[in-house]
């Protein structure tokens, strides 16, 4: 294996898009009990309309072009391909910042924040708040997948991220993450605190009271943690199945009431689904749950890096500060008035503002970084 970083341009073959169109057109739909709504999962009428929009009106090529508007790269770390976007700031004092997504998300979660974070001057912001932004796809997700080994959980990924930052020439860096991205980001700080300027998280499982765990929403996690291979046959063969599986979580975990599009742009939802469908990563992305199974519920190791937590009101099991302070060095805590589990998609303005606020006092301590 080498440490080579190569440019990567997304170029999906037309035959893959034609196959998607044919599969959607020939979907075999299940029955549904009248009036059940979202109680038992994604409603039939809603999914049929969304699938029809996907087939006839959604323009993948336009969103492929948008994704390629950010410099994309591929490298191999610890035997796994890692795809990432890398937007260097024009500002000389910018600090490196890695943004890590989770499931059912992808790099699409951060497309609206990359520009303002990397070039605040161009967006009416303060150039002193600039970041060099690195947005990787988790191993097994999107164009980083599929993986060929079963143990790509948060700890192994946390070992890969500092390697990636070293290859980019960043000795010290900041971190942000939600969902699995929060667990990975925190674990990077546990593994190499001397390199982490600060970790900004939107989820901290060790700080969530048991009563706030939304136990009725965890069935998907139990399946993916125990039998992801069985689930994968349906999700990999049926785009409607993959769509239903992902979009139901966007509805449950976002700041929406009736449909997820109340919180998240419909085309962004579908672009996110496309990164699972086109890469065939329903299975390998699910395996992150199985790889983490032995650690579920265990007390996490303490983190000594400066940590900020942004609490969005409709997130899954919002953390509690006094619980967070048992295990983490909390130097910033904000409670936002809107948003859910996907703030980069739902309320990018609030996420950008909170990241800037958290890292502003930490910038003087990042002088050891190199480029």
C-alpha angles and dihedrals in degrees: 000000000000133000092233119144114207130188113256126201120187109234112162113197113247090233089065090055091047090051090051091051092051093047092050092048091052099043115149104220126209126229123260137204111244117255097007094122114181095334095103097029139285109356117243098230093047093049094046091054093045092048090050090051089049092052100042110024111022111097111210093181091061091052093043087056090049092052090048089052086081118065107261128198143176130212136162120240125178091345097310130103113239120199117196145166117230122193112181114204121236088221114099095216097048116133124221115256127185118204115199125192130203139205130332084017137078141184086299086080090072105039093102094051102045095080099047092044097047098038109021092162090065091052098048095265136123112280088215087071093062125135136190097232124215118184114183128186109234113251106272093026128100115322091352089068165155100018122210099212129065102221102073096128129142096283095053091045089049087057091053099050097067088049090055092049091049091052088054090051098251113136096175125027147161127243137213129180148152130200108354087354089064093051092047094046092049091048091052087059091050092050099044111010092163090069100045118090092189142323121232113195137180095192132043112173094191089061098052117101113233091244091059097055097101091229091185090065098052101082092099091054093051091052094047091046094051113023109016092145093060092048092048096068093066096039094047094047101041123051089193088055092049090047094050093047094053103034093053089063092048087055094047098044103037132081092263134116111195107009132007091242088074085074106021132041111256094229091051089053091052094045088054090051090048091059088060096040101044094046096044091231102139089110102040093045090051091052091072085077093051091047090054097045098104091055099049111124094006120133106259122233113263119265120216099187120105104270132197125193125200112197116204114195099232097042120121110273101341111226125248118229101223089053092048091053091062092069108017140052096243111197098156132035125173132177112204125206098227141018138069141216094325106050094161088062099032106038108005091163092060093046092049091049094049093048090052092048093049097048098040096085091040096058095086088060094055096074093115093067118115132196 
